[in-house]
Amino acid sequence: MLNECMNIIFVGHVDHGKSTVIGRLLAETNALPKGKLEKIKSFCERNAKPFEYAFLLDALSDEQAQGITIDIARCFFKTSKRKYLILDAPGHIEFLKNFVTGATNAEAAFLIIDANEGIQENTTRHAYMLSLLGIKQIVILINKMDLMNYAQPVFDEIKSQVDSYLKKINVEPVGYIPVSGRQGDNIASLSNKTPWYLGPTTLETLDKFNMQLIDEKQPFRMHVQDVYKFTNSGDNRRIIVGQINSGTIRVGDKVIFHPTGKLSTIKTIEVFNAPPCFSARMNQSIGLTLHEQIYIKRGDVISILNQSEPMIASILKVSLFWLGKNPLKLGKIYWFKLGTSKTKVVVDRINHVLNTSSLEVIKDTTEIKANQVGECILKLFTPIAYDNVSVNIAMGRFVLVDRYDITGGGIIVDHIIDDKALLQKKLSSRNFKWLTSDISLEEREQLFNQKSKLILITGDCEAELRKKIALKLERHLFSLGKFVYFIGIGNVKHALETSDSSNLNLADENLRRFREVLNILLDTGLIIIATAAKISSEDLNLIKMTTSHDNIFTVWLSSNTNKTELSEDDILYFNISDSLDELLLKINNLLQTKQNETLYSR
Amino acid sequence: MDQLEHLENKSIYLLREAYSQIKNLCMLWSIGKDSTVLLWLARKAFFGHVPFPLVHIDTSFKISEMITYRDKFALEWNLTMIIGQNKEAIHSKQTFPDGIIDRTQCCQSLKTTALKDTLNGKKPRYKLNHNTGNYELDSNNEPYTGVIVGIRSDEEGSRSKERYFSPRDEHNNWNIATQPPEFWNQYKTDFLPGSHIRIHPLLDWTELNIWEYIQRENIPTVSLYYDQGTGQRYRSLGCAPCTNPVCSSAKNPQEIIVELQSGRFANIAERSGRAQDNEIGGLEELRKEGYM
């Protein structure tokens, strides 16, 4: 027997016989507790009820309610090939949240259809969800064949109906099996009542399923989960960790980090309580050290040089399902998470909402309600790296977070080229060619006993006030022994004006140069205090992209706190009616709060 | 990759995710086999370091070998070891062994209440001083907002409904009906101030997996799990007055694996030696109140 455990789910319309088939499977594989089967059979006899395999599961769930060990939510059984775990995936549409939670962990699914009732609403809905969730191994069990006298035409008719639906949603089922959960036909052994069906049985089909296939030729992908340096425990390794999405990585490989385009070489693969390791592959949670010490952060995607690269995009066409109590709304901002990468998004357009039974689309809508499926255009605040789901499923699916909760999930269908993605490409090629120092940013930060940080002072007040605050803050930090430097956007602007720049959009070019200068200065480990007028949310995103830094503290000085498009958590507002000293005190206090304390000590 | 490797890599991912996303994190260490495997996985995930405190709730009735074992490895593995205790109840003898209250009430008081007060920092915490080997009052009383716990879904019914990242409200309550969705390696890592998250990296492991891993990694475990010549061993560890051994002559992890595979215990709950489970309400009632 293989030492593996495959997760499977049973889905289908209500009363099409899920529990009966599961009960029968458990009984046939001797997975039931001792005496259970006999106990229920005798109970049925005493109460003059016909015995049903579904009672087995009901009985188990009763026991569960009494706090005994067995739970219908997770049933284990085994065949001569391997262990199986049946996951709970409730079929009612109101429980889509739980359906998704159960189904996404399944390697294979059985879709059960009542031979008498044929395709019903949940049949198609579940099939559609399975395809959206990326479950490829689907078998259709046409159940209750005993009620239809095991008639082949009944089976063939349902089969052809299901097949034509599945074709439309690009699902290729592994097979169709005529079964009777109640009578046990074609479950564990081939039934003589269906001589026209030559096999395989349900159990044989199960054993033919594959665990997640490992394709050695797939290009390497890994999301950076974290970067460790346990210096306080006397460990100087700088270890980049993550779980490999696909492919294989080896010591000595040249790697690219996306979307920044930075380049480095794998020095070691770190392990604990294991022999030295020189290569690692899909699904392994690993730790890497690098030769060139570049700035890397959580969410970056690693690929290997000369293998195909992920796409970089910031406008995405997506198919998604919605789970939130509040509908997904046009124009609303959410968090978007793909692997460990995370950015804000705005819903730019809702193309349609889909009726998963008829596959009809409803256009001209401004929201997608709970348990609905639809297609949207999402605009990301900062570009991300992704792959087409057909090439690499884990790199092409995402979730949306509304405040504190995951409220939706989906797959990226396509992207639209836009200025931001083009800029990211340019930045990426700049980073790719960057001559990297041997000294890492972390080392510099350690020497300076501070975190490299950008304190951006902006707003619609007079330039003079911004400068005053900046200089006072610089002096204050300097007197605390910090390595700090003041730069105004004007310093860059004047350099630009002396060159021949008649064809350029001056304001844009000016800001671009400002961003590039900030990028270099931040790499020195300094605390930079920069001033610029009326920085917009978009400007701020561009600064984040250019410097690939999240460590930005933005101060907005204004006489009117409502006059900005910047969202609240990006920025701190200060009213200029306060005296200069009061302002400084407030800014300084906020700099010292928990999330910014690293500025003061490491 | 075999099943153990799958489980190991997933658990490591979950531990790293918790460490990356949650600020005031701690791990519960009951000294039992599951939380010891969890601790070992943390050492693997963080390359020999454990970058968050280990919290042990000391009921004062634990079997003495457990305490000796705890302090030995806390020192050897350089752990930030924190102890919490319901001192009032113990000093005023409001316990089951003192004959005042029943088992469930005793668990609620010495474990659940003690745990709640230790996590939220309302009662004193004691921290191991690695120079002296003594426990000293910990000056840090910030609430822990993330608690890593070694529960497994196959242990009993209510645990099988759990998520990997499971939110608790400000009263420590677990609301089964409104559990968050959890898919594609995305977990609930954002939460309302005041609430906290329990993280369950061992959810998919079975009792057999735990022993296979202990054997494969050669993880040191308390000797109470093995037959020392009396024909008995403990299958699950708790307080001395409420924990009973099972009949078994398994003397090491390998023999325990053979014993489990033989199906000898197939119809006997792993926690059957834990007397509090058998009282009315049992473990499910305890868990709603915040018991692990």
Short mmCIF file of C-alpha atoms in Angstrom, two decimals, chain A residues 147-541:
data_model
loop_
_atom_site.label_atom_id
_atom_site.label_comp_id
_atom_site.label_asym_id
_atom_site.label_seq_id
_atom_site.Cartn_x
_atom_site.Cartn_y
_atom_site.Cartn_z
CA LEU A 147 -35.19 2.35 -9.42
CA MET A 148 -34.84 2.56 -13.21
CA ASN A 149 -34.53 -1.19 -13.74
CA TYR A 150 -30.88 -0.73 -14.63
CA ALA A 151 -31.93 0.55 -18.05
CA GLN A 152 -29.02 1.55 -20.24
CA PRO A 153 -31.00 4.23 -22.18
CA VAL A 154 -31.65 6.11 -18.91
CA PHE A 155 -27.94 6.08 -18.18
CA ASP A 156 -27.00 7.11 -21.74
CA GLU A 157 -29.49 9.96 -21.82
CA ILE A 158 -28.24 11.53 -18.55
CA LYS A 159 -24.66 10.94 -19.60
CA SER A 160 -25.08 12.83 -22.86
CA GLN A 161 -26.87 15.74 -21.12
CA VAL A 162 -24.13 16.06 -18.50
CA ASP A 163 -21.44 15.72 -21.13
CA SER A 164 -22.77 18.59 -23.20
CA TYR A 165 -22.90 20.85 -20.13
CA LEU A 166 -19.38 19.89 -19.03
CA LYS A 167 -18.01 20.55 -22.51
CA LYS A 168 -19.27 24.13 -22.31
CA ILE A 169 -17.31 24.71 -19.12
CA ASN A 170 -14.21 22.84 -20.31
CA VAL A 171 -14.49 19.93 -17.91
CA GLU A 172 -13.46 16.52 -19.09
CA PRO A 173 -14.78 13.91 -16.65
CA VAL A 174 -12.75 10.79 -15.89
CA GLY A 175 -15.85 8.64 -16.45
CA TYR A 176 -19.51 7.82 -15.84
CA ILE A 177 -20.57 4.89 -13.66
CA PRO A 178 -24.11 3.48 -13.27
CA VAL A 179 -24.50 2.65 -9.57
CA SER A 180 -26.95 1.89 -6.86
CA GLY A 181 -25.75 2.96 -3.44
CA ARG A 182 -28.60 1.08 -1.82
CA GLN A 183 -28.00 -2.22 -3.66
CA GLY A 184 -24.24 -1.81 -3.97
CA ASP A 185 -24.11 -2.17 -7.76
CA ASN A 186 -20.76 -1.20 -9.30
CA ILE A 187 -19.45 0.19 -6.02
CA ALA A 188 -16.93 -2.46 -4.93
CA SER A 189 -17.68 -5.09 -7.57
CA LEU A 190 -19.07 -5.08 -11.07
CA SER A 191 -22.83 -5.71 -11.07
CA ASN A 192 -24.44 -8.45 -13.15
CA LYS A 193 -27.54 -6.24 -13.36
CA THR A 194 -25.72 -3.87 -15.69
CA PRO A 195 -24.13 -6.29 -18.16
CA TRP A 196 -23.89 -3.38 -20.63
CA TYR A 197 -21.45 -1.62 -18.30
CA LEU A 198 -17.98 -3.14 -18.48
CA GLY A 199 -16.33 -1.25 -15.64
CA PRO A 200 -14.44 0.09 -13.84
CA THR A 201 -16.20 0.01 -10.45
CA THR A 202 -16.31 3.04 -8.18
CA LEU A 203 -13.47 1.70 -6.00
CA GLU A 204 -11.34 0.84 -9.03
CA THR A 205 -11.87 4.37 -10.34
CA LEU A 206 -10.77 5.78 -7.00
CA ASP A 207 -7.56 3.83 -7.08
CA LYS A 208 -6.86 5.06 -10.60
CA PHE A 209 -6.92 8.71 -9.52
CA ASN A 210 -3.59 10.45 -9.30
CA MET A 211 -2.30 12.45 -6.42
CA GLN A 212 -1.23 15.92 -7.50
CA LEU A 213 1.04 15.29 -10.44
CA ILE A 214 4.57 16.55 -10.13
CA ASP A 215 5.75 17.80 -13.48
CA GLU A 216 9.53 18.06 -13.31
CA LYS A 217 9.60 20.17 -16.44
CA GLN A 218 7.35 22.88 -15.04
CA PRO A 219 9.22 26.17 -14.56
CA PHE A 220 10.23 26.94 -11.00
CA ARG A 221 7.95 29.23 -8.98
CA MET A 222 7.98 30.13 -5.33
CA HIS A 223 6.36 33.01 -3.45
CA VAL A 224 8.65 34.50 -0.81
CA GLN A 225 6.88 33.88 2.48
CA ASP A 226 9.35 35.64 4.75
CA VAL A 227 13.00 36.60 5.19
CA TYR A 228 14.67 35.47 8.42
CA LYS A 229 17.68 36.70 10.26
CA PHE A 230 17.96 35.39 13.81
CA THR A 231 20.94 37.58 14.67
CA ASN A 232 19.94 37.80 18.34
CA SER A 233 20.35 34.05 18.65
CA GLY A 234 23.81 34.27 17.13
CA ASP A 235 22.75 33.17 13.65
CA ASN A 236 23.91 35.38 10.79
CA ARG A 237 22.26 33.51 7.95
CA ARG A 238 19.77 35.58 5.93
CA ILE A 239 17.24 32.91 4.95
CA ILE A 240 14.47 33.38 2.38
CA VAL A 241 11.62 30.96 3.02
CA GLY A 242 8.60 29.74 1.10
CA GLN A 243 6.78 26.67 -0.19
CA ILE A 244 7.64 25.72 -3.77
CA ASN A 245 4.66 26.11 -6.14
CA SER A 246 6.23 24.21 -9.01
CA GLY A 247 9.50 22.99 -10.46
CA THR A 248 12.87 22.26 -8.92
CA ILE A 249 15.60 24.53 -7.59
CA ARG A 250 19.28 23.74 -7.13
CA VAL A 251 22.23 25.33 -5.36
CA GLY A 252 23.99 27.56 -7.90
CA ASP A 253 20.83 28.45 -9.85
CA LYS A 254 20.54 32.06 -10.97
CA VAL A 255 17.16 33.38 -9.88
CA ILE A 256 14.97 36.39 -10.65
CA PHE A 257 12.59 38.01 -8.17
CA HIS A 258 9.32 39.33 -9.62
CA PRO A 259 7.90 41.87 -10.13
CA THR A 260 11.08 43.79 -9.19
CA GLY A 261 13.28 41.88 -11.66
CA LYS A 262 16.18 41.66 -9.18
CA LEU A 263 18.77 38.98 -9.82
CA SER A 264 20.77 36.74 -7.48
CA THR A 265 22.27 33.25 -7.14
CA ILE A 266 21.30 30.43 -4.76
CA LYS A 267 24.12 29.91 -2.27
CA THR A 268 22.58 27.21 -0.05
CA ILE A 269 19.36 25.40 0.70
CA GLU A 270 19.09 25.47 4.49
CA VAL A 271 17.75 22.57 6.56
CA PHE A 272 17.42 21.60 10.23
CA ASN A 273 17.96 18.06 11.53
CA ALA A 274 18.44 16.71 8.00
CA PRO A 275 21.40 15.90 5.75
CA PRO A 276 22.77 18.76 3.55
CA CYS A 277 20.42 19.59 0.70
CA PHE A 278 21.33 20.65 -2.82
CA SER A 279 17.99 20.65 -4.57
CA ALA A 280 14.33 20.99 -3.65
CA ARG A 281 11.08 20.55 -5.51
CA MET A 282 7.37 21.24 -5.64
CA ASN A 283 5.47 21.42 -2.33
CA GLN A 284 8.59 21.56 -0.17
CA SER A 285 8.72 24.34 2.43
CA ILE A 286 12.31 25.48 2.07
CA GLY A 287 14.88 28.08 3.11
CA LEU A 288 17.39 29.64 0.70
CA THR A 289 20.43 31.84 1.14
CA LEU A 290 21.73 34.04 -1.69
CA HIS A 291 25.12 35.17 -2.93
CA GLU A 292 24.09 38.70 -3.96
CA GLN A 293 22.33 40.43 -1.05
CA ILE A 294 19.39 42.15 -2.71
CA TYR A 295 16.33 43.66 -1.04
CA ILE A 296 13.56 41.07 -1.08
CA LYS A 297 10.17 41.12 0.53
CA ARG A 298 7.24 38.81 1.23
CA GLY A 299 5.13 38.35 -1.89
CA ASP A 300 8.00 38.41 -4.40
CA VAL A 301 7.91 35.49 -6.85
CA ILE A 302 11.13 33.59 -7.58
CA SER A 303 11.81 32.11 -11.02
CA ILE A 304 14.98 30.64 -12.49
CA LEU A 305 16.92 32.56 -15.15
CA ASN A 306 16.29 31.23 -18.69
CA GLN A 307 13.11 29.42 -17.66
CA SER A 308 9.78 30.96 -18.67
CA GLU A 309 8.92 33.95 -16.49
CA PRO A 310 5.64 34.85 -14.84
CA MET A 311 3.54 37.66 -16.31
CA ILE A 312 3.48 41.07 -14.67
CA ALA A 313 0.15 42.88 -14.66
CA SER A 314 -1.96 45.38 -12.79
CA ILE A 315 -5.27 45.20 -14.67
CA LEU A 316 -6.80 41.74 -14.53
CA LYS A 317 -9.81 40.06 -16.04
CA VAL A 318 -10.99 37.49 -13.50
CA SER A 319 -13.68 34.88 -12.89
CA LEU A 320 -14.71 34.88 -9.28
CA PHE A 321 -17.15 33.50 -6.74
CA TRP A 322 -18.39 35.70 -3.92
CA LEU A 323 -18.89 34.56 -0.32
CA GLY A 324 -19.29 37.86 1.53
CA LYS A 325 -22.43 38.90 3.39
CA ASN A 326 -22.13 42.24 1.63
CA PRO A 327 -22.09 42.02 -2.19
CA LEU A 328 -18.98 42.74 -4.22
CA LYS A 329 -19.49 46.29 -5.39
CA LEU A 330 -18.31 48.19 -8.43
CA GLY A 331 -15.76 50.84 -7.47
CA LYS A 332 -15.07 49.38 -4.03
CA ILE A 333 -11.57 48.71 -2.75
CA TYR A 334 -10.54 45.26 -1.47
CA TRP A 335 -7.33 43.47 -0.59
CA PHE A 336 -6.14 41.03 -3.25
CA LYS A 337 -3.99 38.07 -2.21
CA LEU A 338 -2.25 35.66 -4.58
CA GLY A 339 0.07 33.27 -2.77
CA THR A 340 1.85 35.53 -0.30
CA SER A 341 1.63 38.62 -2.53
CA LYS A 342 -0.88 41.20 -1.49
CA THR A 343 -2.10 44.51 -2.88
CA LYS A 344 -5.20 46.66 -2.82
CA VAL A 345 -7.55 46.49 -5.79
CA VAL A 346 -10.51 48.43 -7.02
CA VAL A 347 -13.36 46.72 -8.88
CA ASP A 348 -13.16 48.60 -12.17
CA ARG A 349 -15.91 46.80 -14.07
CA ILE A 350 -18.34 43.92 -13.57
CA ASN A 351 -18.65 42.24 -16.96
CA HIS A 352 -21.41 39.88 -15.94
CA VAL A 353 -22.93 37.62 -13.32
CA LEU A 354 -23.35 34.01 -14.38
CA ASN A 355 -26.29 31.67 -13.85
CA THR A 356 -24.32 28.49 -13.30
CA SER A 357 -27.23 26.23 -14.24
CA SER A 358 -28.19 27.73 -17.60
CA LEU A 359 -24.83 29.44 -18.16
CA GLU A 360 -26.81 32.56 -19.06
CA VAL A 361 -25.07 35.83 -18.28
CA ILE A 362 -26.61 38.85 -16.63
CA LYS A 363 -24.96 42.07 -17.80
CA ASP A 364 -25.27 45.67 -16.61
CA THR A 365 -24.92 44.91 -12.95
CA THR A 366 -23.03 46.83 -10.33
CA GLU A 367 -22.67 44.06 -7.79
CA ILE A 368 -22.10 40.33 -7.31
CA LYS A 369 -24.06 38.89 -4.42
CA ALA A 370 -23.09 36.14 -1.99
CA ASN A 371 -22.90 32.69 -3.62
CA GLN A 372 -22.88 34.17 -7.14
CA VAL A 373 -20.24 33.73 -9.79
CA GLY A 374 -19.16 36.46 -12.19
CA GLU A 375 -16.51 38.09 -14.31
CA CYS A 376 -14.84 41.40 -13.40
CA ILE A 377 -12.00 43.72 -14.24
CA LEU A 378 -9.80 44.42 -11.23
CA LYS A 379 -7.30 47.27 -11.09
CA LEU A 380 -4.43 46.51 -8.73
CA PHE A 381 -2.70 49.32 -6.84
CA THR A 382 0.68 47.70 -7.49
CA PRO A 383 1.47 45.11 -10.20
CA ILE A 384 1.80 41.42 -9.35
CA ALA A 385 3.44 38.41 -10.96
CA TYR A 386 1.11 35.60 -12.07
CA ASP A 387 0.83 32.64 -14.44
CA ASN A 388 -2.11 31.39 -16.45
CA VAL A 389 -4.03 28.77 -14.42
CA SER A 390 -3.71 26.27 -17.26
CA VAL A 391 0.09 26.45 -16.87
CA ASN A 392 0.38 26.82 -13.10
CA ILE A 393 -2.79 26.75 -11.09
CA ALA A 394 -1.37 28.03 -7.80
CA MET A 395 0.07 31.08 -9.56
CA GLY A 396 -3.20 32.10 -11.19
CA ARG A 397 -5.79 32.06 -8.42
CA PHE A 398 -6.43 34.66 -5.78
CA VAL A 399 -8.73 35.65 -2.94
CA LEU A 400 -10.31 38.99 -2.07
CA VAL A 401 -10.40 40.27 1.50
CA ASP A 402 -12.98 42.77 2.70
CA ARG A 403 -11.82 44.34 5.98
CA TYR A 404 -10.93 41.27 8.07
CA ASP A 405 -12.50 38.47 6.07
CA ILE A 406 -11.83 36.43 2.96
CA THR A 407 -14.99 37.13 0.96
CA GLY A 408 -14.24 35.78 -2.48
CA GLY A 409 -11.91 33.82 -4.68
CA GLY A 410 -11.25 33.41 -8.34
CA ILE A 411 -8.90 32.77 -11.19
CA ILE A 412 -7.14 35.23 -13.47
CA VAL A 413 -8.45 34.84 -17.00
CA ASP A 414 -6.33 37.46 -18.71
CA HIS A 415 -4.66 40.82 -18.17
CA ILE A 416 -4.77 44.15 -19.91
CA ILE A 417 -1.53 45.98 -20.61
CA ASP A 418 -1.47 49.39 -18.97
CA ASP A 419 1.01 52.11 -18.08
CA LYS A 420 1.63 50.70 -14.65
CA ALA A 421 2.51 47.25 -15.91
CA LEU A 422 4.78 48.84 -18.55
CA LEU A 423 6.48 50.93 -15.89
CA GLN A 424 6.99 47.80 -13.78
CA LYS A 425 8.61 46.15 -16.79
CA LYS A 426 11.00 49.09 -17.16
CA LEU A 427 11.81 49.05 -13.43
CA SER A 428 12.31 45.34 -13.64
CA SER A 429 14.84 45.65 -16.45
CA ARG A 430 16.57 48.47 -14.52
CA ASN A 431 16.80 46.18 -11.47
CA PHE A 432 17.95 43.26 -13.59
CA LYS A 433 20.95 45.28 -14.79
CA TRP A 434 21.62 46.86 -11.39
CA LEU A 435 25.14 46.47 -10.08
CA THR A 436 24.62 45.05 -6.61
CA SER A 437 26.85 45.83 -3.66
CA ASP A 438 28.24 43.04 -1.49
CA ILE A 439 26.84 44.76 1.56
CA SER A 440 23.16 44.11 2.09
CA LEU A 441 20.64 46.68 3.21
CA GLU A 442 20.13 44.67 6.39
CA GLU A 443 23.83 44.93 7.22
CA ARG A 444 23.75 48.69 6.75
CA GLU A 445 20.65 48.98 8.87
CA GLN A 446 22.30 46.99 11.59
CA LEU A 447 25.38 49.20 11.61
CA PHE A 448 23.22 52.35 11.73
CA ASN A 449 20.89 50.79 14.30
CA GLN A 450 17.84 51.92 12.34
CA LYS A 451 15.43 50.83 9.61
CA SER A 452 15.76 52.47 6.23
CA LYS A 453 12.60 54.51 5.85
CA LEU A 454 10.98 57.18 3.74
CA ILE A 455 9.14 59.90 5.62
CA LEU A 456 7.21 61.74 2.94
CA ILE A 457 5.88 65.16 3.90
CA THR A 458 3.19 66.35 1.54
CA GLY A 459 -0.19 68.12 1.50
CA ASP A 460 -1.77 71.25 0.14
CA CYS A 461 -0.17 73.68 2.58
CA GLU A 462 2.57 76.12 1.69
CA ALA A 463 5.89 74.67 0.58
CA GLU A 464 7.63 76.65 3.29
CA LEU A 465 5.73 74.84 6.05
CA ARG A 466 6.56 71.40 4.64
CA LYS A 467 10.21 72.34 4.53
CA LYS A 468 10.19 73.73 8.08
CA ILE A 469 8.68 70.54 9.46
CA ALA A 470 11.06 68.39 7.42
CA LEU A 471 14.14 70.24 8.64
CA LYS A 472 13.01 70.20 12.27
CA LEU A 473 12.30 66.47 12.06
CA GLU A 474 15.65 65.85 10.41
CA ARG A 475 17.44 67.78 13.15
CA HIS A 476 15.54 65.91 15.84
CA LEU A 477 16.36 62.45 14.44
CA PHE A 478 19.94 63.53 13.79
CA SER A 479 20.33 64.57 17.42
CA LEU A 480 19.14 61.09 18.42
CA GLY A 481 22.08 59.68 16.49
CA LYS A 482 20.09 58.58 13.44
CA PHE A 483 21.48 58.69 9.93
CA VAL A 484 18.96 60.91 8.24
CA TYR A 485 18.84 63.00 5.06
CA PHE A 486 16.47 65.66 3.78
CA ILE A 487 15.59 65.97 0.09
CA GLY A 488 12.92 68.12 -1.52
CA ILE A 489 11.40 67.35 -4.88
CA GLY A 490 12.67 70.78 -5.93
CA ASN A 491 16.27 69.55 -5.65
CA VAL A 492 15.57 67.12 -8.46
CA LYS A 493 13.39 69.50 -10.43
CA HIS A 494 16.10 72.09 -10.92
CA ALA A 495 18.49 69.51 -12.25
CA LEU A 496 15.89 68.60 -14.84
CA GLU A 497 15.22 72.13 -16.05
CA THR A 498 18.77 72.69 -17.22
CA SER A 499 18.59 69.79 -19.66
CA ASP A 500 16.81 69.76 -23.00
CA SER A 501 13.47 68.40 -22.00
CA SER A 502 11.06 70.21 -24.27
CA ASN A 503 9.35 66.96 -25.29
CA LEU A 504 8.80 65.64 -21.84
CA ASN A 505 5.85 65.99 -19.59
CA LEU A 506 7.79 67.92 -16.99
CA ALA A 507 5.72 67.07 -13.96
CA ASP A 508 5.75 63.33 -14.71
CA GLU A 509 9.44 63.27 -15.55
CA ASN A 510 10.21 65.29 -12.47
CA LEU A 511 8.37 62.82 -10.27
CA ARG A 512 10.03 59.90 -12.01
CA ARG A 513 13.49 61.27 -11.26
CA PHE A 514 12.46 62.01 -7.70
CA ARG A 515 11.39 58.38 -7.30
CA GLU A 516 14.65 57.05 -8.72
CA VAL A 517 16.69 59.25 -6.38
CA LEU A 518 14.62 58.06 -3.42
CA ASN A 519 15.24 54.48 -4.51
CA ILE A 520 19.02 54.95 -4.36
CA LEU A 521 18.91 56.84 -1.09
CA LEU A 522 16.73 54.18 0.58
CA ASP A 523 19.20 51.50 -0.45
CA THR A 524 21.88 53.26 1.60
CA GLY A 525 20.08 52.45 4.84
CA LEU A 526 19.29 56.11 5.56
CA ILE A 527 16.11 57.59 6.92
CA ILE A 528 14.98 59.95 4.17
CA ILE A 529 12.79 62.93 4.86
CA ALA A 530 11.35 64.09 1.54
CA THR A 531 8.99 66.92 0.72
CA ALA A 532 6.66 67.27 -2.27
CA ALA A 533 3.36 69.03 -2.88
CA LYS A 534 0.05 67.15 -3.09
CA ILE A 535 1.22 63.62 -3.61
CA SER A 536 -1.69 61.53 -4.89
CA SER A 537 -2.58 57.95 -4.09
CA GLU A 538 -1.28 56.99 -7.53
CA ASP A 539 2.00 58.89 -6.95
CA LEU A 540 2.43 57.01 -3.71
CA ASN A 541 1.90 53.68 -5.46
#
